[in-house]
Structure formats: structure tokens, C-alpha cells
CSV table of C-alpha atoms in Angstrom, one decimal:
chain,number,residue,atom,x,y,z
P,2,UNK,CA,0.0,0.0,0.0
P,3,UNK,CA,2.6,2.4,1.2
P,4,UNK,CA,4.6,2.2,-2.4
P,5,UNK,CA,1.1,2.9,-4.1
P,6,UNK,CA,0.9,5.7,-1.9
P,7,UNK,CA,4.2,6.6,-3.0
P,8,UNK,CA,3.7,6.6,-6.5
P,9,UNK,CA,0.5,8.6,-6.7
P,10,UNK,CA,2.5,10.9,-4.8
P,11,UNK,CA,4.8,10.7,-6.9
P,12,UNK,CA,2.6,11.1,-10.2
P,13,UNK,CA,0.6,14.0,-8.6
P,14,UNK,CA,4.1,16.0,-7.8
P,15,UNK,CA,4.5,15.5,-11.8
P,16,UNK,CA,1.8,16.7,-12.9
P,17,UNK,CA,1.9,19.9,-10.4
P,18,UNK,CA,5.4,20.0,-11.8
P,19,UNK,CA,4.5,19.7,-15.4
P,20,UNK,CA,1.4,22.1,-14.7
P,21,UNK,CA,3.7,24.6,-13.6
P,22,UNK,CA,5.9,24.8,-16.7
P,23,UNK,CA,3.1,24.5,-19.1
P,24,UNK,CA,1.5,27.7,-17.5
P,25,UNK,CA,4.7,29.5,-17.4
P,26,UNK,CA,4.3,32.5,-19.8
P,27,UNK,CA,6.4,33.8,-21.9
P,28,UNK,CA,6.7,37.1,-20.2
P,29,UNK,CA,7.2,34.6,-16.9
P,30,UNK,CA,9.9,32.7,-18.8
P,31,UNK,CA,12.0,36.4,-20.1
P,32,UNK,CA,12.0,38.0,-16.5
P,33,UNK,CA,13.3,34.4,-15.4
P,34,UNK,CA,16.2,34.6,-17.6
P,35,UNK,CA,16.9,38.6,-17.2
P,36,UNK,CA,16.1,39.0,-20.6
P,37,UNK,CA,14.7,38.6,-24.0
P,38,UNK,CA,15.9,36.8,-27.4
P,39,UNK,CA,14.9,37.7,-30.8
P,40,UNK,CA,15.8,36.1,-34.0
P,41,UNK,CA,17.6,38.7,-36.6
P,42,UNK,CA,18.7,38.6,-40.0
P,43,UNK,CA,22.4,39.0,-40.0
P,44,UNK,CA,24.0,42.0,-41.6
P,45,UNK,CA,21.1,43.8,-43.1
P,46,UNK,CA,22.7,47.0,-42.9
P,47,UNK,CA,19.6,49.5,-41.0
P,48,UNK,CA,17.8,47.0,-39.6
P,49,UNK,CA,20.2,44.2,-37.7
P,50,UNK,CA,23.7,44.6,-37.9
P,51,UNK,CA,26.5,44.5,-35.9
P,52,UNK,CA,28.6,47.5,-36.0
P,53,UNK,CA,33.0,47.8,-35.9
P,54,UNK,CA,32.4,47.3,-31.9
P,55,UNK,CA,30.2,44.0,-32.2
P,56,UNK,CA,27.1,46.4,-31.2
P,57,UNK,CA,23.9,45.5,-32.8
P,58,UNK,CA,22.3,48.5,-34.9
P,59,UNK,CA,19.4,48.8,-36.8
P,60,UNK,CA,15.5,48.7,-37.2
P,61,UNK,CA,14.7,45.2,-35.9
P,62,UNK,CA,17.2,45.9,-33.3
P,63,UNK,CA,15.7,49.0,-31.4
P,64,UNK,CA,12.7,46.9,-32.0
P,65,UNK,CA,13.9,44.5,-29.5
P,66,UNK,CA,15.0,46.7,-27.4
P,67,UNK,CA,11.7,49.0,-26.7
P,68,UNK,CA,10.4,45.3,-25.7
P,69,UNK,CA,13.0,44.9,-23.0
P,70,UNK,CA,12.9,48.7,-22.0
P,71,UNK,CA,9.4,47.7,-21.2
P,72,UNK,CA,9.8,45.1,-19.4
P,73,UNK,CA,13.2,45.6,-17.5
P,74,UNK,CA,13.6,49.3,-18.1
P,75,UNK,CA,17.1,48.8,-19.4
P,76,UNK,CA,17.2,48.5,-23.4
P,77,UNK,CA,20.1,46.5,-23.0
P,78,UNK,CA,18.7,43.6,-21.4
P,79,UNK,CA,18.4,42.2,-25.5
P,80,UNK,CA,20.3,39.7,-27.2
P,81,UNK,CA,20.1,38.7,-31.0
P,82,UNK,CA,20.5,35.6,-32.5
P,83,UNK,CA,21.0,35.7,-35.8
P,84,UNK,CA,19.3,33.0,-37.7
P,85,UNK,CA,19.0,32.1,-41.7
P,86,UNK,CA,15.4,32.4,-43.1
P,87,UNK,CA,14.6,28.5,-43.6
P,88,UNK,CA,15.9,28.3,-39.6
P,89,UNK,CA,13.6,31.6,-38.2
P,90,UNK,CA,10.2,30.2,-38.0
P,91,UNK,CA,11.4,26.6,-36.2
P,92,UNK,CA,13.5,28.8,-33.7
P,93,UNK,CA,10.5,30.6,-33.2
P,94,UNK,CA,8.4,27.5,-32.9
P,95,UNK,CA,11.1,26.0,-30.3
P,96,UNK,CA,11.4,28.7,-28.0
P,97,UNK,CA,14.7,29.2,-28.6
P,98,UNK,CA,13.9,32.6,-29.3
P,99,UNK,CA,10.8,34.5,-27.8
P,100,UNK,CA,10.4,37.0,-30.7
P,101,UNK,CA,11.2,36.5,-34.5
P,102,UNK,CA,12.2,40.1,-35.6
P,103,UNK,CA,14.3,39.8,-39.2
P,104,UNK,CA,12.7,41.9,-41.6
P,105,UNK,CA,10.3,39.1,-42.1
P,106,UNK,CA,7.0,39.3,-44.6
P,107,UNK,CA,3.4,39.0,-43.0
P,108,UNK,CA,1.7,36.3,-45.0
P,109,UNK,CA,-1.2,34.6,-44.7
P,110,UNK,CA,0.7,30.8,-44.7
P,111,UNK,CA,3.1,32.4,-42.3
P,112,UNK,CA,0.2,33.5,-40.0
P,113,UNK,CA,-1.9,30.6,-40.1
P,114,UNK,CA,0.0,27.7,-41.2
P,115,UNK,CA,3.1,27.6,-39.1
P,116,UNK,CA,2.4,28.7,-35.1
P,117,UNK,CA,2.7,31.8,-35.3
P,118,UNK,CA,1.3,35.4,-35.1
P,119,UNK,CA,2.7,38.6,-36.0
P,120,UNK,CA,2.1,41.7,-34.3
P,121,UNK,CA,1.5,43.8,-36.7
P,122,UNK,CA,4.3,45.7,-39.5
P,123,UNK,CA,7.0,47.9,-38.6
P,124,UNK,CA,7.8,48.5,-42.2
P,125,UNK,CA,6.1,48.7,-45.1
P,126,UNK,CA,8.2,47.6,-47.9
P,127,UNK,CA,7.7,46.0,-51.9
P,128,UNK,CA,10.4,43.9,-54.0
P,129,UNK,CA,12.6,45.8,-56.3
P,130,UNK,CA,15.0,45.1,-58.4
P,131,UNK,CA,19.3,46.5,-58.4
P,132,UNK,CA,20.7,46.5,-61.5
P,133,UNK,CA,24.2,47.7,-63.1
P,134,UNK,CA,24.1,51.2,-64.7
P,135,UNK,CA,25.9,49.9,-67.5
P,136,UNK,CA,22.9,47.7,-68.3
P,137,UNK,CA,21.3,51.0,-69.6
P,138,UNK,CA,17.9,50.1,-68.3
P,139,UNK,CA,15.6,52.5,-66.5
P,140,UNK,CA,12.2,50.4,-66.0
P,141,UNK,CA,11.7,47.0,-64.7
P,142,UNK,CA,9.5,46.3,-68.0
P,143,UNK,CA,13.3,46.2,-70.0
P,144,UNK,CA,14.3,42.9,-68.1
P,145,UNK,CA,13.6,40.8,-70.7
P,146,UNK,CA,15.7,37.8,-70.8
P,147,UNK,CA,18.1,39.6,-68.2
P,148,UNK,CA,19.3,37.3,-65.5
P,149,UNK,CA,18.1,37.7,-62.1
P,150,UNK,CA,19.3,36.8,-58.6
P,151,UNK,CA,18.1,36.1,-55.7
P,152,UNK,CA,17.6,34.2,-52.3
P,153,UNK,CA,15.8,30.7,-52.4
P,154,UNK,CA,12.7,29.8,-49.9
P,155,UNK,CA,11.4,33.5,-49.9
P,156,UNK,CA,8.1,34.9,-51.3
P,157,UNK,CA,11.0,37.0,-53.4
P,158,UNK,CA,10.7,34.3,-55.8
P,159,UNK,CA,7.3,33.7,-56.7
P,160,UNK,CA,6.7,37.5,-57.0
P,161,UNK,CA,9.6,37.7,-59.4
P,162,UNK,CA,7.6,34.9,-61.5
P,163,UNK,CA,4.6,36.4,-61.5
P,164,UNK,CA,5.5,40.0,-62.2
P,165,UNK,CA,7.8,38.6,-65.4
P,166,UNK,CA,4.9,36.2,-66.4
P,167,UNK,CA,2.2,38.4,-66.0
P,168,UNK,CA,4.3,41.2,-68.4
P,169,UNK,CA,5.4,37.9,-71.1
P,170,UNK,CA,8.8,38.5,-70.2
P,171,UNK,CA,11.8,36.0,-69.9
P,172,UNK,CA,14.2,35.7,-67.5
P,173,UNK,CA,17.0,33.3,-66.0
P,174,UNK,CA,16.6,32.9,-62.1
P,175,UNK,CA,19.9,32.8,-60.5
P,176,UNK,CA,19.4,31.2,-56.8
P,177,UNK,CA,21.1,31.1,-53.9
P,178,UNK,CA,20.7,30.1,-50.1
P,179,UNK,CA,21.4,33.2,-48.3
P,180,UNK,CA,21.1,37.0,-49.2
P,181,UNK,CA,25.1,37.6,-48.9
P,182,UNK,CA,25.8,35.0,-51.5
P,183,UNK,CA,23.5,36.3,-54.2
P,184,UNK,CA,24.7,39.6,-53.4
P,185,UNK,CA,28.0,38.3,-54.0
P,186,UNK,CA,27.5,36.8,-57.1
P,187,UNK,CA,25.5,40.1,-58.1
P,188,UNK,CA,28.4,42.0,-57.2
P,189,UNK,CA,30.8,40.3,-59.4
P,190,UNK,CA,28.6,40.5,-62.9
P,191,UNK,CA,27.1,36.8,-62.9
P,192,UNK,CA,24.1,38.4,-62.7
P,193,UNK,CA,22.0,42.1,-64.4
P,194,UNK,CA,19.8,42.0,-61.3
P,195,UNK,CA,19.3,41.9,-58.2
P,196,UNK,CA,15.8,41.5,-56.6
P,197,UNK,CA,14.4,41.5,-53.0
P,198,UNK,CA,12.8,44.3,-50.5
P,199,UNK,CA,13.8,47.4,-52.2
P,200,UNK,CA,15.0,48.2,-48.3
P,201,UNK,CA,17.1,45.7,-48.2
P,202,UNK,CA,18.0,46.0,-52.2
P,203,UNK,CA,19.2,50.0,-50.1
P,204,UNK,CA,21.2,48.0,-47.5
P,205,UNK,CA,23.1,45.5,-49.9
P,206,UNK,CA,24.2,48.0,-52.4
P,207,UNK,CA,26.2,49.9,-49.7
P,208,UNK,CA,28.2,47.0,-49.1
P,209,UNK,CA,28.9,46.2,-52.6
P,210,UNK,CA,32.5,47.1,-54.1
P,211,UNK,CA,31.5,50.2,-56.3
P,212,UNK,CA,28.0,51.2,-54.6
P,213,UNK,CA,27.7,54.2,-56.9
P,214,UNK,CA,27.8,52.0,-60.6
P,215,UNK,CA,24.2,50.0,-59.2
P,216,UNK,CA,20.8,52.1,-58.9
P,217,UNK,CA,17.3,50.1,-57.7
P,218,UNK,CA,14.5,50.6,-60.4
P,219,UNK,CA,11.2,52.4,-59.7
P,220,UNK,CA,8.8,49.9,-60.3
P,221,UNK,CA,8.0,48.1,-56.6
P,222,UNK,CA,6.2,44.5,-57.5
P,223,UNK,CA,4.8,43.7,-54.4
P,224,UNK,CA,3.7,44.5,-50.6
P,225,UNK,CA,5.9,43.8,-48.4
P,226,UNK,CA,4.7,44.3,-44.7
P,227,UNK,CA,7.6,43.4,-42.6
P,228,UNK,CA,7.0,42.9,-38.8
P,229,UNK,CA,8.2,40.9,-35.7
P,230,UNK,CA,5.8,37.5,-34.8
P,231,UNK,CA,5.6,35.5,-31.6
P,232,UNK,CA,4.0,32.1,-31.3
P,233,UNK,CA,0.7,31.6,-30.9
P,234,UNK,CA,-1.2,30.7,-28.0
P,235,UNK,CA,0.6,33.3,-25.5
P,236,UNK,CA,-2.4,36.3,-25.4
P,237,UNK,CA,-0.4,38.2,-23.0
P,238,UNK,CA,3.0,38.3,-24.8
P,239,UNK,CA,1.3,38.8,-28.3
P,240,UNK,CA,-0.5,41.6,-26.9
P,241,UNK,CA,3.1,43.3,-25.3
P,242,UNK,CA,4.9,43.0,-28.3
P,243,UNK,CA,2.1,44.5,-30.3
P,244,UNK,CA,1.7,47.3,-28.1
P,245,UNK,CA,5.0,47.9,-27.7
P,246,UNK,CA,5.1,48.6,-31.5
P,247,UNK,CA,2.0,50.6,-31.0
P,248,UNK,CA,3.5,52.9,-28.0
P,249,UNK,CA,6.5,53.8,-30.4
P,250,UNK,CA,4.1,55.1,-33.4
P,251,UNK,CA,1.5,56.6,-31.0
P,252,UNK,CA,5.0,58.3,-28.8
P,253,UNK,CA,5.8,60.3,-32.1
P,254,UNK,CA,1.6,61.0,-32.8
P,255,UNK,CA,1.6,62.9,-29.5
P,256,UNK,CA,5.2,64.3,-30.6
P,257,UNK,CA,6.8,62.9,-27.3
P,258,UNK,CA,10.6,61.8,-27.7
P,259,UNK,CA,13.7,60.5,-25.8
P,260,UNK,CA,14.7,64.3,-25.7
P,261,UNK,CA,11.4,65.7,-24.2
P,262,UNK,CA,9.7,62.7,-22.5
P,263,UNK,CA,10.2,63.7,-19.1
P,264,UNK,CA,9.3,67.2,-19.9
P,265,UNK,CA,6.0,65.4,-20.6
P,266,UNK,CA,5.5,64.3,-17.9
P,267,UNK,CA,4.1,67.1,-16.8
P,268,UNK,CA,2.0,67.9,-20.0
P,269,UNK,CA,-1.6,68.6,-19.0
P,270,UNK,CA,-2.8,66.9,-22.1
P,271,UNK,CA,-5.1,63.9,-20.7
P,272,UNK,CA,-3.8,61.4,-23.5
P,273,UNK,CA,-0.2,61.9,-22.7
P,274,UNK,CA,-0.8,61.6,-19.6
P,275,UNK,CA,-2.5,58.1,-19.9
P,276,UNK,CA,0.0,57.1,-22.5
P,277,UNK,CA,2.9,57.7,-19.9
P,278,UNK,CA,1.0,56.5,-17.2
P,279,UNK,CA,0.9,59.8,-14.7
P,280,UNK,CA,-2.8,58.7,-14.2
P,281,UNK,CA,-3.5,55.2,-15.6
P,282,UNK,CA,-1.9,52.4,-15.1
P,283,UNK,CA,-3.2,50.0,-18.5
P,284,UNK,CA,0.8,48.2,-18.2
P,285,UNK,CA,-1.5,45.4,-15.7
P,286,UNK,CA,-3.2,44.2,-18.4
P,287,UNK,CA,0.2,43.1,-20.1
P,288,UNK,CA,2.3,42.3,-16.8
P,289,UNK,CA,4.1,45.4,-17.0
P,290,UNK,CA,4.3,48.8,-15.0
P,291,UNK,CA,2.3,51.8,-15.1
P,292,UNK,CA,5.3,53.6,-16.7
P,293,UNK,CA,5.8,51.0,-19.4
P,294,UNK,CA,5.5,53.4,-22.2
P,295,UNK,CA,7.4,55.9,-20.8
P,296,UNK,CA,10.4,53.4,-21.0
P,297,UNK,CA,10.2,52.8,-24.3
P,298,UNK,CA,10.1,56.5,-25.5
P,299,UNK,CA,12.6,57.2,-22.7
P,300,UNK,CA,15.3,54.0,-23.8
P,301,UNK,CA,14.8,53.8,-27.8
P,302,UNK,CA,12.6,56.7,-29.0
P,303,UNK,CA,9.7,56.9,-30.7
P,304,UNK,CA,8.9,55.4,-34.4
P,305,UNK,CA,10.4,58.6,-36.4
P,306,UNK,CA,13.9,58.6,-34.2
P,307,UNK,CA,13.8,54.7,-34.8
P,308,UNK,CA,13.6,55.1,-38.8
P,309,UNK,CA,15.7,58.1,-38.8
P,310,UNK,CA,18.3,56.7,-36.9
P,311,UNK,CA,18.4,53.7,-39.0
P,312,UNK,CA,17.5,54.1,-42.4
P,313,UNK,CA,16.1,57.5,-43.1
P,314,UNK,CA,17.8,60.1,-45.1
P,315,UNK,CA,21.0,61.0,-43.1
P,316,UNK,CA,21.9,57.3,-43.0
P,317,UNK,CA,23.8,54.8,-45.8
P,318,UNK,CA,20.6,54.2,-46.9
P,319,UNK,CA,19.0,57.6,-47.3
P,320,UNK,CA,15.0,56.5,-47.1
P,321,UNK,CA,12.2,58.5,-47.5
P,322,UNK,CA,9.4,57.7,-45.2
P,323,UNK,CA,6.8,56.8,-47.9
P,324,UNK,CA,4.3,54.3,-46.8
P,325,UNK,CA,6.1,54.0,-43.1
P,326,UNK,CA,4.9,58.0,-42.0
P,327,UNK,CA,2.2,58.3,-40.0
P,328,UNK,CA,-1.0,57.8,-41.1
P,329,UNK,CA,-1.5,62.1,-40.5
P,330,UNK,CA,1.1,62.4,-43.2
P,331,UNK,CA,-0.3,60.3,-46.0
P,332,UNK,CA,1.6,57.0,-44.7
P,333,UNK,CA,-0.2,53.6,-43.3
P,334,UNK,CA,1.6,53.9,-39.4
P,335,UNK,CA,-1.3,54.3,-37.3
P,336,UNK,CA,-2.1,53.2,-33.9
P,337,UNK,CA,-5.3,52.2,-32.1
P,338,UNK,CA,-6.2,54.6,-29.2
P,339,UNK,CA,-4.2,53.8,-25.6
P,340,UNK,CA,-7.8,54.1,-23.4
């Protein structure tokens, strides 16, 4: 009797046991280890890249690091993992990272089909296409026959047949298994074009040997909404991630910055006040503090110091804001309300 005792002791500590890790969220599992992890592409100058001193820089990066402001109130509490695109969504899917934020495309397979959810886009982007000058072609519509790299495995490759299919024009694909060896094999003339996000067409041609003999075509092909995902099933970590991308567009809608945030503090207006929580506290509903916001704006900025920084027009890249202003200025970044 006393070892049957014993077992269904033992099998009831178990289950408590395995009970207790199964309901440990995400959010439990990040303040556990002191901080979070997020997949990155590697090198993609203005969104994740490590700089001379090791430091990564970029988009995706201060992304990352509004989260952990956030949370820990230190946007250093961050580490990147930089993972290839056909390893991002299993690392995802593994835990071995709790946010997947390489300039990744929203799709509906993506979304539905593989366990995960993204958040919502922190840049709007299409395909392009890089060529050589001494092509002599000004318009997308004069790649006939021309041969065309790119990276294999990415929705950059059925666009690329559609859009030459759909205009009855030729071409010889030219594939590769990661973005720095097609831009490699671009750069030495075994191939007229280049094609992938026109940002990241931006990012590659600074790195290639004569930057100034390559321009990027006007015609964009696609859309292109690139965001950070989380798996499914964890409401209150979706939700923190999202609203952390929300509290960096609504930061520059109220026209609060790292410079003048605490000034702020102090602003009689009733929605910056709620937004920094003087008199709210809405960071309970996602396991954060009243100030959560504040953090964020305070640590990395809001969304127009994040794009300026990074990739707007006093950078290598030199990008126009386009689609990515705010919603006020003709662009598609808008926020729901913070009430």
C-alpha cells in the first residue's frame, strides 16, 4: 500500500510539476532569464547589424530593445540571434527565441499555417530590383531575358515569376541560399539584377565594391509588410509585443521623444498623460508597469527617431518615409487609441 501511496504521490508532484511549466508564460519565462531573445537577419545594414564594436544596430534591433525597456527598463537587457530564413520560424516555434524580428514578410501561410502570429508591420516595404548602370535600363518592364538573382525559400521568388509572367517577359533565375551569396554573385557580374525588398536592395548595395555604378528601379512588385511574430497561443505576450510597437508610433503622434519625455511628464494633455501613465496604469493588463510606455520612448525613441536613426535620409541608406509615415502624413503607421 505504502509504495502505491508513494507513486500517486509521486505522479501527482509531476503533474503539479509539469502544470507549472506549461502555464509558465512567456513574459514569466523572459523576467526568469533577465532577458529577452529575438531572431535577426544577420548583416542587413539598418535593420540588424553589428557594428565595428560588435554592437547591434538597426530597425529590428531597437525593436527588440523597446520590448526589453518595457519590461526591465534597461534597453540593453536584449540579445540577438541571428538566424538564416529557412531556420527563423522553427526557432521561433522551439522557443529558442521569444520574438522573430528579421525583416520578415506578414503572409497569410506564415500566419496561419506555421504557429505563429505577427504583431503587426514595422515596415512597409515592396520587391525591387538593383541592377548595373551599364545595363542601360531604366524600367523593370526592360528585363527581358536579363538574369536575375536572388535568395531561395522566400516569397521574393514567386513574386519575381509572377510579375515577369504576368508582363510575357523571360528571365534566367539565378538562386542562392542566403542573401550575402546572391549579393555576392550580383556584385561580381554573374548576374543584371538583383531582386528582393527594395529596403534591403538600399542595404546591400552599400556593401557592394563600387556602390555608386548600381541604382534600384522604380517599379516596386509587391507588398511587403515586414514585422516581428511570436508564437501563438501566448495572449499576454502577443499583446506586449504589439503594443510595444504601438506605444513607439502613438510616442511620435503625440510628438513625445527620448529628448522631451520627461518634460512630458508634466503635460496637462489627458492622453499623454495616460499614455505615460501619470494617471493610468493600462501596463497590468500586459504584466508590465504603469510607466511602461514611458520606457520605451525614454530607452529607444519613438517610431520617427527609430527610422531616422536607422534608415532614413541622413543614413547609408537615405529613405524617405513613404508608406512608413504616419498615417496624419499620407503613410499607413497608425495606432489604435491607448484608453
Amino acid at each position: 500500500m505504502k509504495s502505491v501511496c508513494n507513486r500517486l504521490v509521486g505522479a501527482a508532484l509531476g503533474s503539479l510539476l509539469l502544470a507549472s511549466t506549461v502555464s509558465a508564460t512567456t513574459l514569466d519565462v523572459v523576467k526568469e532569464k533577465g532577458y529577452v531573445n529575438a531572431g535577426v537577419s544577420g548583416k542587413v545594414i539598418g535593420f540588424s547589424a553589428p557594428d565595428s564594436q560588435g554592437v547591434w544596430r538597426g530597425m529590428d534591433v531597437d525593436f527588440v530593445r523597446a520590448v526589453a525597456s518595457a519590461i526591465f527598463d534597461d534597453p540593453n537587457k536584449a540579445r540577438f540571434t541571428p538566424v538564416a530564413f529557412k531556420e527563423a520560424f522553427a526557432a521561433l516555434q522551439s522557443g529558442e527565441i521569444e520574438i522573430l524580428a528579421r525583416n520578415t514578410t506578414w503572409t497569410f501561410q506564415r500566419d496561419t499555417k506555421l504557429g505563429l502570429e505577427f504583431v503587426g508591420p514595422l515596415f512597409y516595404d515592396g520587391q525591387g530590383f538593383l541592377v548595373h548602370k551599364d545595363l542601360g535600363v531604366k524600367s523593370a518592364l526592360e528585363l527581358d531575358g536579363a538574369s536575375v538573382c536572388t535568395q531561395s525559400g522566400t516569397t521574393t521568388e514567386l513574386n519575381m515569376a509572377d510579375y515577369f509572367a504576368s508582363h510575357g517577359m523571360t528571365y534566367l533565375p539565378v538562386v542562392y541560399e542566403s542573401a550575402d551569396e546572391a549579393t555576392v554573385i550580383y556584385d561580381t557580374g554573374r548576374c543584371d539584377v538583383y531582386t528582393t525588398d527594395s529596403s534591403a536592395l538600399a542595404a546591400r548595395r552599400t556593401i557592394l565594391s563600387n556602390p555608386d555604378d548600381h541604382e534600384i528601379l522604380p517599379e516596386i512588385i509587391s507588398k511587403e509588410p515586414l514585422g516581428p511574430a511570436v508564437r501563438q497561443g501566448d495572449q499576454q505576450w502577443s499583446d506586449l509585443v504589439r503594443w510595444t510597437l504601438f506605444a513607439l508610433i502613438t510616442g511620435e503622434e503625440l510628438g513625445i521623444t527620448s529628448e522631451n519625455v520627461d518634460q512630458m511628464l508634466t503635460s496637462e494633455n489627458t492622453e499623454v498623460k495616460r499614455f505615460l501613465g501619470v494617471d493610468s496604469d493600462f501596463g497590468q493588463h500586459i504584466g508590465l508597469s504603469h510607466d511602461w510606455a514611458y520606457r520605451i520612448i525614454k530607452h529607444v525613441g519613438n517610431y520617427s527617431e527609430v527610422f531616422e536613426r536607422n534608415v532614413g535620409s541622413q543614413t547609408a541608406l537615405g529613405l524617405d518615409r513613404g508608406l512608413n509615415a504616419l498615417w496624419t502624413n499620407g503613410g499607413l503607421m497608425y495606432a489604435p487609441p491607448i484608453r
